[in-house]
Amino acid sequence: MFNRDEWSKILKEAYGIRSEKVCGVWLYETRAGMEMNFVGDYLEMPSEDFFSKANASIRVDSKPNHWNFESGLETYRLKCDKSFDKILKESIHQKTRNLIYKAEKNGVRTKIADDEESLWIFYKMYVRTMCGIGAIPQSYDLFSLARKEFGKDFILFMSECDGKYTSGIVALRDDARLHIWSNGQSALARVTAANMKTYADLIKFACENNLEVDFGNCEEGSSLAFFKSRFGAKKIPIWTVQKGQIRHGKRSKVPAKMLAFLPVSVLSMASRILFKYLR
């Protein structure tokens, strides 16, 4: 998914990031050099020509020959090759299952939305969620461009309760895999357990379409890793290969929680600047 050609166009338009395709791998310019974060199921060691262009590192979610260094990151995947009811009863942890039932009892319902207005509502929830955990959110332009470029492979799950949107997930479909890209929730979601219902309905969608769900990468042993494992997803280590000493770029020292005080439209513009110049 993250080596698809669409990303080159999206990142250039959203952030002005220069990219180059070398040996079948998209490389993106950072302060550390030309690098690619997650190629995904890349099965062969890149050639010397690749490393003459990439002076940082690339990371993959499979371990073929020579990919032998764990990055400290992992992703979680759930095979949805059986009915949702079976996954709910056999794979999802009991406490998570009870929260899903709680959301249903509270009247939470999920739909797939494909309009710009719903995407903007999701983005506002996403921004507050990201700032709440101390992470800098992506700009709205990135989401809008991704929706345009990926088309039917860009899927927005939106849950609502009593006529109000409570939580949402943006997922990207790539062949037989559904990648969870981002998540957002309102204060009401915590009361109604709506976020759990959103995840459950995404898994149900994957079961109906015989897709594997990728919950996205996170640090080993983190609270996010624990959260993803409760849905029955299995840990997949992220492996890396690199040449020489990696020079890490400067990171933003602006606390993400400070950005939460900005209007969402202003924050989106600030995010464009932060990701363009401080990544």
C-alpha positions as a printed Julia matrix, in Angstrom:
279×3 Matrix{Float64}:
   0.0     0.0    0.0
   2.62    2.55   1.04
   4.73    1.9   -2.03
   1.9     2.69  -4.44
   2.46    5.41  -7.02
  -0.42    7.49  -5.67
   1.59    8.4   -2.57
   4.21   10.21  -4.65
   1.59   12.55  -6.09
  -0.27   12.99  -2.79
   2.84   13.88  -0.76
   4.12   16.24  -3.44
   0.84   18.15  -3.62
   0.22   18.17   0.14
   3.74   18.9    1.41
   5.97   19.51  -1.62
   8.01   16.4   -0.8
  10.39   15.3   -3.56
  10.33   11.61  -4.45
  12.16    9.22  -6.74
  11.51    5.61  -7.68
  14.63    3.45  -7.44
  14.62   -0.32  -8.03
  10.84   -0.37  -7.73
  10.83    1.44  -4.36
   9.54    4.98  -3.87
  12.03    7.09  -1.91
  11.0    10.35  -0.25
  13.29   13.23   0.64
  13.88   13.89   4.34
  16.58   15.72   6.28
  18.25   12.32   6.76
  18.36   11.75   3.0
  16.21    9.79   0.58
  14.33    7.11   2.45
  11.25    4.94   2.41
   9.49    4.04   5.59
   7.3     1.0    5.0
   7.5    -0.82   1.7
   5.48   -3.83   2.76
   6.12   -7.43   1.7
   9.28   -6.44  -0.16
  11.01   -9.74  -0.84
  14.48   -8.98  -2.14
  17.5    -7.12  -0.84
  17.86   -3.85  -2.77
  20.81   -3.53  -5.11
  23.85   -1.29  -4.64
  22.22    1.16  -7.03
  19.43    1.54  -4.53
  21.81    2.34  -1.68
  23.69    4.84  -3.81
  20.47    6.89  -3.73
  19.12    5.93  -0.29
  21.43    7.04   2.49
  18.86    6.44   5.21
  16.93    3.22   5.66
  13.9     1.35   4.47
  11.71   -0.83   6.62
   9.53   -3.75   5.63
   6.91   -5.93   7.28
   8.3    -9.25   6.12
  11.56  -11.09   6.75
  13.07  -12.49   3.56
  16.77  -13.18   3.25
  19.09  -10.46   4.61
  16.34   -8.45   6.32
  17.57   -9.29   9.78
  17.35   -6.27  12.03
  14.21   -5.52  14.06
  13.36   -1.82  14.03
  11.58   -1.71  17.38
   8.29   -1.27  15.53
   5.58   -3.78  14.73
   2.27   -3.97  12.93
  -0.77   -6.08  13.77
  -2.82   -8.08  11.3
  -6.09   -9.97  11.5
  -7.09  -12.52   8.88
 -10.81  -12.15   8.2
 -11.34  -15.43   6.38
 -14.31  -16.5    8.51
 -17.58  -14.94   9.61
 -17.57  -11.85  11.77
 -19.57  -13.67  14.46
 -16.82  -16.29  14.73
 -14.09  -13.66  14.97
 -16.12  -11.78  17.57
 -16.56  -14.88  19.72
 -13.25  -16.67  19.09
 -10.63  -13.95  18.46
 -11.69  -10.66  20.03
 -10.91  -10.37  23.75
 -13.9   -10.6   26.08
 -13.49   -7.09  27.51
 -13.28   -5.61  24.01
 -16.26   -7.72  22.96
 -18.27   -6.39  25.91
 -17.45   -2.81  24.89
 -18.71   -3.56  21.38
 -21.96   -4.87  22.87
 -22.16   -1.74  25.04
 -21.86    0.48  21.96
 -24.62   -1.48  20.21
 -26.84   -1.15  23.28
 -26.19    2.6   23.25
 -27.47    2.74  19.69
 -24.14    3.34  17.92
 -24.36    2.67  14.18
 -21.63    2.76  11.51
 -21.82    3.66   7.85
 -19.37    4.11   5.0
 -19.28    7.8    4.04
 -17.95    9.06   0.72
 -18.61   12.8    0.82
 -16.3    15.7    1.61
 -18.46   16.98   4.47
 -18.14   13.69   6.37
 -14.39   13.68   5.76
 -14.12   17.16   7.28
 -16.13   16.04  10.35
 -13.83   13.04  10.68
 -10.79   15.27  10.34
 -11.9    17.45  13.24
 -12.21   14.35  15.45
  -8.88   13.03  14.19
  -7.08   16.31  14.98
  -8.3    16.37  18.58
  -7.45   12.7   19.01
  -3.9    13.15  17.71
  -3.25   16.27  19.8
  -4.63   14.46  22.82
  -1.96   11.76  22.56
   0.8    14.28  21.85
   1.16   13.61  18.11
   1.16   16.2   15.33
  -1.79   15.55  12.98
  -1.45   15.42   9.22
  -2.99   18.24   7.2
  -6.51   18.03   5.84
  -5.11   18.37   2.33
  -3.41   14.99   2.71
  -6.73   13.3    3.51
  -8.61   15.11   0.75
  -5.94   14.23  -1.83
  -5.82   10.62  -0.67
  -9.6    10.37  -1.09
  -9.26   11.73  -4.62
  -6.29    9.6   -5.7
  -7.25    6.28  -4.12
 -10.92    6.52  -5.1
 -12.86    3.41  -4.04
  -9.8     2.16  -2.13
 -10.2     5.08   0.3
 -12.86    3.97   2.79
 -14.21    6.19   5.56
 -16.08    4.4    8.36
 -18.18    6.82  10.43
 -20.1     5.89  13.58
 -22.88    7.96  15.06
 -25.11    7.97  18.13
 -28.3     9.99  18.57
 -27.67   11.75  15.28
 -24.12   12.85  16.17
 -20.89   11.51  14.72
 -18.84    9.93  17.49
 -15.86    8.23  15.84
 -14.36    7.33  12.51
 -11.62    5.37  10.76
  -9.97    5.97   7.41
  -8.87    2.7    5.83
  -7.04    2.11   2.56
  -7.68   -1.04   0.56
  -4.8    -2.63  -1.33
  -5.63   -5.92  -3.07
  -6.64   -8.32  -0.29
  -5.55   -6.12   2.6
  -7.35   -3.29   4.4
  -4.93   -0.86   6.08
  -6.19    1.22   8.99
  -4.6     4.6    8.27
  -6.09    6.91  10.89
  -8.7     7.11  13.62
 -10.58    9.89  15.37
 -13.19   10.11  18.09
 -15.23   12.68  19.98
 -15.8    12.95  23.72
 -19.12   11.15  23.22
 -17.27    8.1   21.91
 -15.68    7.51  25.3
 -19.08    7.44  26.98
 -20.76    5.24  24.39
 -17.75    3.0   23.48
 -18.41    4.05  19.88
 -14.77    3.69  18.84
 -14.94   -0.05  19.55
 -18.03   -0.3   17.38
 -16.24    1.48  14.53
 -13.39   -1.02  14.67
 -15.84   -3.92  14.9
 -17.78   -2.79  11.85
 -14.56   -2.32   9.9
 -13.63   -5.93  10.75
 -17.13   -7.02   9.71
 -16.63   -5.26   6.36
 -13.32   -7.08   5.95
 -15.0   -10.42   6.69
 -17.69   -9.74   4.09
 -15.02   -8.92   1.5
 -12.44  -11.54   2.54
  -9.8    -8.95   3.43
  -6.96   -9.04   5.92
  -6.95   -6.06   8.3
  -3.65   -4.3    8.98
  -3.97   -2.2   12.15
  -0.85   -0.13  11.38
   2.58    0.12  12.93
   3.37    1.08  16.52
   6.16    0.71  19.06
   6.7    -2.67  20.65
   5.03   -3.01  24.03
   3.08    0.25  23.68
  -0.51    0.84  24.73
  -1.43    0.95  21.04
   0.1    -2.5   20.54
  -1.99   -3.79  23.46
  -5.16   -2.18  22.04
  -4.66   -3.79  18.63
  -3.93   -7.22  20.06
  -7.28   -7.19  21.88
  -9.03   -7.48  18.52
  -7.26  -10.79  17.91
  -4.69   -9.29  15.55
  -1.28  -10.98  15.41
   2.01   -9.16  15.84
   4.19   -8.75  12.74
   7.71   -7.37  13.4
   9.0    -4.57  11.19
  12.44   -5.4    9.74
  14.99   -2.99   8.37
  18.11   -2.79   6.25
  20.33    0.24   6.04
  23.69    1.42   4.78
  26.12    3.34   6.96
  25.22    5.67   9.76
  21.73    7.11   9.61
  21.59   10.86  10.09
  18.33   11.68  11.83
  16.63   14.9   10.85
  15.48   17.53  13.3
  12.13   16.91  14.92
   9.59   19.51  15.82
   9.9    20.72  19.39
   6.43   22.23  19.33
   4.34   20.2   21.8
   1.44   18.72  19.86
  -0.98   19.45  22.68
  -0.34   23.18  22.19
  -1.7    22.86  18.67
  -5.05   21.7   20.08
  -5.85   25.31  21.0
  -5.77   26.36  17.35
  -8.85   26.33  15.11
  -8.84   23.14  13.04
  -8.39   24.98   9.73
  -5.38   26.87  11.13
  -3.96   23.69  12.64
  -4.2    21.97   9.27
  -2.16   24.76   7.7
   0.39   24.56  10.54
   0.68   20.82   9.98
   1.62   21.4    6.35
   4.5    23.61   7.45
   5.67   21.24  10.19
   5.7    18.16   7.97
   7.3    19.97   5.07
  10.19   21.61   6.88
  10.75   19.65  10.1
  10.42   16.02   9.02
